[in-house]
PDB file of C-alpha atoms in Angstrom:
ATOM      1  CA  UNK A 749       5.423 -14.458   7.594  1.00 41.00           C
ATOM      2  CA  UNK A 750       7.808 -12.290   5.641  1.00 45.00           C
ATOM      3  CA  UNK A 751      11.542 -11.802   5.373  1.00 49.00           C
ATOM      4  CA  UNK A 752      13.357  -8.749   4.065  1.00 52.00           C
ATOM      5  CA  UNK A 753      16.589  -9.283   2.103  1.00 52.00           C
ATOM      6  CA  UNK A 754      18.985  -6.983   0.296  1.00 50.00           C
ATOM      7  CA  UNK A 755      19.117  -7.677  -3.435  1.00 50.00           C
ATOM      8  CA  UNK A 756      22.733  -8.646  -4.173  1.00 50.00           C
ATOM      9  CA  UNK A 757      22.770  -7.058  -7.630  1.00 53.00           C
ATOM     10  CA  UNK A 758      21.421  -3.774  -6.239  1.00 54.00           C
ATOM     11  CA  UNK A 759      22.470  -3.046  -2.633  1.00 51.00           C
ATOM     12  CA  UNK A 760      19.892  -0.242  -2.398  1.00 55.00           C
ATOM     13  CA  UNK A 761      17.021  -2.648  -3.090  1.00 58.00           C
ATOM     14  CA  UNK A 762      15.230  -4.908  -0.668  1.00 59.00           C
ATOM     15  CA  UNK A 763      13.049  -7.909  -1.399  1.00 62.00           C
ATOM     16  CA  UNK A 764      10.308  -9.048   0.963  1.00 63.00           C
ATOM     17  CA  UNK A 765       9.309 -12.713   0.690  1.00 61.00           C
ATOM     18  CA  UNK A 766       6.867 -15.005   2.443  1.00 59.00           C
ATOM     19  CA  UNK A 767       8.608 -17.483   4.717  1.00 60.00           C
ATOM     20  CA  UNK A 768       7.897 -19.587   7.755  1.00 59.00           C
ATOM     21  CA  UNK A 769       9.944 -17.213   9.921  1.00 59.00           C
ATOM     22  CA  UNK A 770       8.284 -14.972  12.496  1.00 63.00           C
ATOM     23  CA  UNK A 771       7.559 -11.509  11.158  1.00 63.00           C
ATOM     24  CA  UNK A 772       7.812  -8.413  13.331  1.00 75.00           C
ATOM     25  CA  UNK A 773       5.194  -5.959  12.039  1.00 81.00           C
ATOM     26  CA  UNK A 774       6.478  -3.070  14.168  1.00 86.00           C
ATOM     27  CA  UNK A 775      10.030  -3.403  12.826  1.00 83.00           C
ATOM     28  CA  UNK A 776       8.767  -3.598   9.259  1.00 83.00           C
ATOM     29  CA  UNK A 777       6.569  -0.518   9.792  1.00 88.00           C
ATOM     30  CA  UNK A 778       9.573   1.376  11.185  1.00 89.00           C
ATOM     31  CA  UNK A 779      11.517   0.294   8.113  1.00 86.00           C
ATOM     32  CA  UNK A 780       8.772   1.605   5.791  1.00 89.00           C
ATOM     33  CA  UNK A 781       8.580   4.901   7.703  1.00 93.00           C
ATOM     34  CA  UNK A 782      12.352   5.300   7.407  1.00 90.00           C
ATOM     35  CA  UNK A 783      12.241   4.583   3.652  1.00 88.00           C
ATOM     36  CA  UNK A 784       9.439   7.123   3.267  1.00 92.00           C
ATOM     37  CA  UNK A 785      11.362   9.802   5.218  1.00 93.00           C
ATOM     38  CA  UNK A 786      14.352   9.205   2.935  1.00 90.00           C
ATOM     39  CA  UNK A 787      12.149   9.494  -0.193  1.00 90.00           C
ATOM     40  CA  UNK A 788      12.995   5.990  -1.398  1.00 87.00           C
ATOM     41  CA  UNK A 789      11.111   4.661  -4.387  1.00 87.00           C
ATOM     42  CA  UNK A 790       8.724   2.024  -3.025  1.00 87.00           C
ATOM     43  CA  UNK A 791       6.588  -0.475  -4.906  1.00 86.00           C
ATOM     44  CA  UNK A 792       4.446  -3.427  -3.986  1.00 84.00           C
ATOM     45  CA  UNK A 793       2.579  -6.126  -5.833  1.00 81.00           C
ATOM     46  CA  UNK A 794      -0.460  -8.290  -5.329  1.00 80.00           C
ATOM     47  CA  UNK A 795      -0.237 -12.082  -5.483  1.00 78.00           C
ATOM     48  CA  UNK A 796      -1.623 -14.116  -8.356  1.00 77.00           C
ATOM     49  CA  UNK A 797      -1.703 -13.698 -12.119  1.00 78.00           C
ATOM     50  CA  UNK A 798      -3.062 -10.586 -13.842  1.00 73.00           C
ATOM     51  CA  UNK A 799      -5.952 -11.586 -16.094  1.00 71.00           C
ATOM     52  CA  UNK A 800      -7.535  -8.125 -16.179  1.00 65.00           C
ATOM     53  CA  UNK A 801      -5.251  -6.495 -18.707  1.00 64.00           C
ATOM     54  CA  UNK A 802      -5.052  -9.292 -21.285  1.00 59.00           C
ATOM     55  CA  UNK A 803      -8.610 -10.590 -21.344  1.00 51.00           C
ATOM     56  CA  UNK A 804     -10.528  -7.680 -19.889  1.00 49.00           C
ATOM     57  CA  UNK A 805     -11.203  -9.866 -16.863  1.00 47.00           C
ATOM     58  CA  UNK A 806     -12.669  -8.641 -13.639  1.00 50.00           C
ATOM     59  CA  UNK A 807     -10.625  -7.532 -10.683  1.00 57.00           C
ATOM     60  CA  UNK A 808     -10.755  -9.359  -7.369  1.00 59.00           C
ATOM     61  CA  UNK A 809     -13.571  -8.478  -4.947  1.00 73.00           C
ATOM     62  CA  UNK A 810     -11.024  -6.391  -3.043  1.00 79.00           C
ATOM     63  CA  UNK A 811     -10.666  -4.029  -6.015  1.00 80.00           C
ATOM     64  CA  UNK A 812      -7.014  -4.990  -6.472  1.00 80.00           C
ATOM     65  CA  UNK A 813      -5.733  -6.547  -9.681  1.00 79.00           C
ATOM     66  CA  UNK A 814      -4.109  -9.961  -9.200  1.00 79.00           C
ATOM     67  CA  UNK A 815      -0.396 -10.099 -10.041  1.00 81.00           C
ATOM     68  CA  UNK A 816      -0.163  -6.328 -10.454  1.00 83.00           C
ATOM     69  CA  UNK A 817       2.437  -3.748  -9.372  1.00 85.00           C
ATOM     70  CA  UNK A 818       1.488  -0.633  -7.403  1.00 88.00           C
ATOM     71  CA  UNK A 819       3.387   2.475  -6.317  1.00 90.00           C
ATOM     72  CA  UNK A 820       3.666   2.956  -2.578  1.00 91.00           C
ATOM     73  CA  UNK A 821       3.318   6.739  -2.398  1.00 92.00           C
ATOM     74  CA  UNK A 822       3.722   7.244   1.354  1.00 92.00           C
ATOM     75  CA  UNK A 823       3.114   5.736   4.745  1.00 93.00           C
ATOM     76  CA  UNK A 824       1.265   7.587   7.478  1.00 92.00           C
ATOM     77  CA  UNK A 825       0.621   7.187  11.183  1.00 93.00           C
ATOM     78  CA  UNK A 826      -2.472   8.975  12.472  1.00 90.00           C
ATOM     79  CA  UNK A 827      -3.216   8.095  16.075  1.00 87.00           C
ATOM     80  CA  UNK A 828      -3.279   4.317  16.346  1.00 92.00           C
ATOM     81  CA  UNK A 829      -3.792   3.908  12.596  1.00 93.00           C
ATOM     82  CA  UNK A 830      -1.005   2.951  10.183  1.00 94.00           C
ATOM     83  CA  UNK A 831      -1.927   3.574   6.558  1.00 93.00           C
ATOM     84  CA  UNK A 832      -0.203   3.292   3.203  1.00 92.00           C
ATOM     85  CA  UNK A 833      -1.132   5.499   0.260  1.00 92.00           C
ATOM     86  CA  UNK A 834      -0.966   3.349  -2.864  1.00 91.00           C
ATOM     87  CA  UNK A 835      -1.482   4.096  -6.552  1.00 89.00           C
ATOM     88  CA  UNK A 836      -2.368   1.810  -9.404  1.00 87.00           C
ATOM     89  CA  UNK A 837      -0.344   3.105 -12.378  1.00 84.00           C
ATOM     90  CA  UNK A 838      -3.358   2.381 -14.620  1.00 82.00           C
ATOM     91  CA  UNK A 839      -5.213   5.167 -12.775  1.00 80.00           C
ATOM     92  CA  UNK A 840      -8.122   2.768 -12.170  1.00 77.00           C
ATOM     93  CA  UNK A 841      -9.017  -0.312 -10.079  1.00 79.00           C
ATOM     94  CA  UNK A 842      -8.824   0.740  -6.451  1.00 83.00           C
ATOM     95  CA  UNK A 843      -8.926  -1.041  -3.131  1.00 83.00           C
ATOM     96  CA  UNK A 844     -12.537  -1.530  -1.997  1.00 85.00           C
ATOM     97  CA  UNK A 845     -12.029  -2.490   1.678  1.00 87.00           C
ATOM     98  CA  UNK A 846     -11.318  -0.636   4.924  1.00 91.00           C
ATOM     99  CA  UNK A 847      -9.965   2.873   4.349  1.00 91.00           C
ATOM    100  CA  UNK A 848     -10.919   2.810   0.645  1.00 88.00           C
ATOM    101  CA  UNK A 849     -12.330   6.026  -0.836  1.00 85.00           C
ATOM    102  CA  UNK A 850     -15.911   5.133   0.125  1.00 85.00           C
ATOM    103  CA  UNK A 851     -15.095   3.569   3.508  1.00 90.00           C
ATOM    104  CA  UNK A 852     -17.109   4.854   6.495  1.00 94.00           C
ATOM    105  CA  UNK A 853     -13.860   4.762   8.509  1.00 94.00           C
ATOM    106  CA  UNK A 854     -12.916   8.179   7.076  1.00 92.00           C
ATOM    107  CA  UNK A 855     -16.103   9.779   8.468  1.00 93.00           C
ATOM    108  CA  UNK A 856     -15.661   7.951  11.775  1.00 95.00           C
ATOM    109  CA  UNK A 857     -12.033   9.176  12.045  1.00 94.00           C
ATOM    110  CA  UNK A 858     -11.946  12.784  10.769  1.00 92.00           C
ATOM    111  CA  UNK A 859      -8.479  13.420  12.223  1.00 92.00           C
ATOM    112  CA  UNK A 860      -7.127  10.543  10.163  1.00 92.00           C
ATOM    113  CA  UNK A 861      -8.840  11.924   7.043  1.00 90.00           C
ATOM    114  CA  UNK A 862      -7.320  15.328   7.721  1.00 89.00           C
ATOM    115  CA  UNK A 863      -3.831  13.892   8.320  1.00 89.00           C
ATOM    116  CA  UNK A 864      -4.032  11.854   5.117  1.00 87.00           C
ATOM    117  CA  UNK A 865      -5.411  14.793   3.101  1.00 78.00           C
ATOM    118  CA  UNK A 866      -8.212  12.640   1.767  1.00 65.00           C
ATOM    119  CA  UNK A 867      -9.423  13.883  -1.618  1.00 61.00           C
ATOM    120  CA  UNK A 868     -12.529  11.805  -1.352  1.00 54.00           C
ATOM    121  CA  UNK A 869     -14.214   9.545  -3.848  1.00 58.00           C
ATOM    122  CA  UNK A 870     -12.080  10.094  -6.929  1.00 70.00           C
ATOM    123  CA  UNK A 871     -11.550   6.906  -8.916  1.00 74.00           C
ATOM    124  CA  UNK A 872      -8.038   7.982  -9.881  1.00 79.00           C
ATOM    125  CA  UNK A 873      -6.158   4.823  -8.939  1.00 84.00           C
ATOM    126  CA  UNK A 874      -4.882   6.311  -5.658  1.00 87.00           C
ATOM    127  CA  UNK A 875      -6.127   4.809  -2.424  1.00 88.00           C
ATOM    128  CA  UNK A 876      -5.228   4.139   1.221  1.00 88.00           C
TER     129      UNK A 876
END
């Protein structure tokens, strides 16, 4: 579960934290869509501790780097699908799961690929 709070020192910032409270995914998605429409700067991070940059360690099986920050470029609704375009500022290490560059879901859902303007296969750090 997650909660969203305004950051007292910066009223324009919000912090999302894990809690025991019930989380309404639809309300949070609406919030993200609204932030995207207003061109807010959005970032996210993965849990854990980053060992990839200091020791040349391997990334998680998901392709994401533990304890790492990512830019949230945009959010997109295409039919029943809700997707987030994310970028690793290193320009490398991309998500390897559903809707990743090589995912068969893009071929199975060509309208989604068209709506998301999928570049296809580039290992440029940008992924859905």
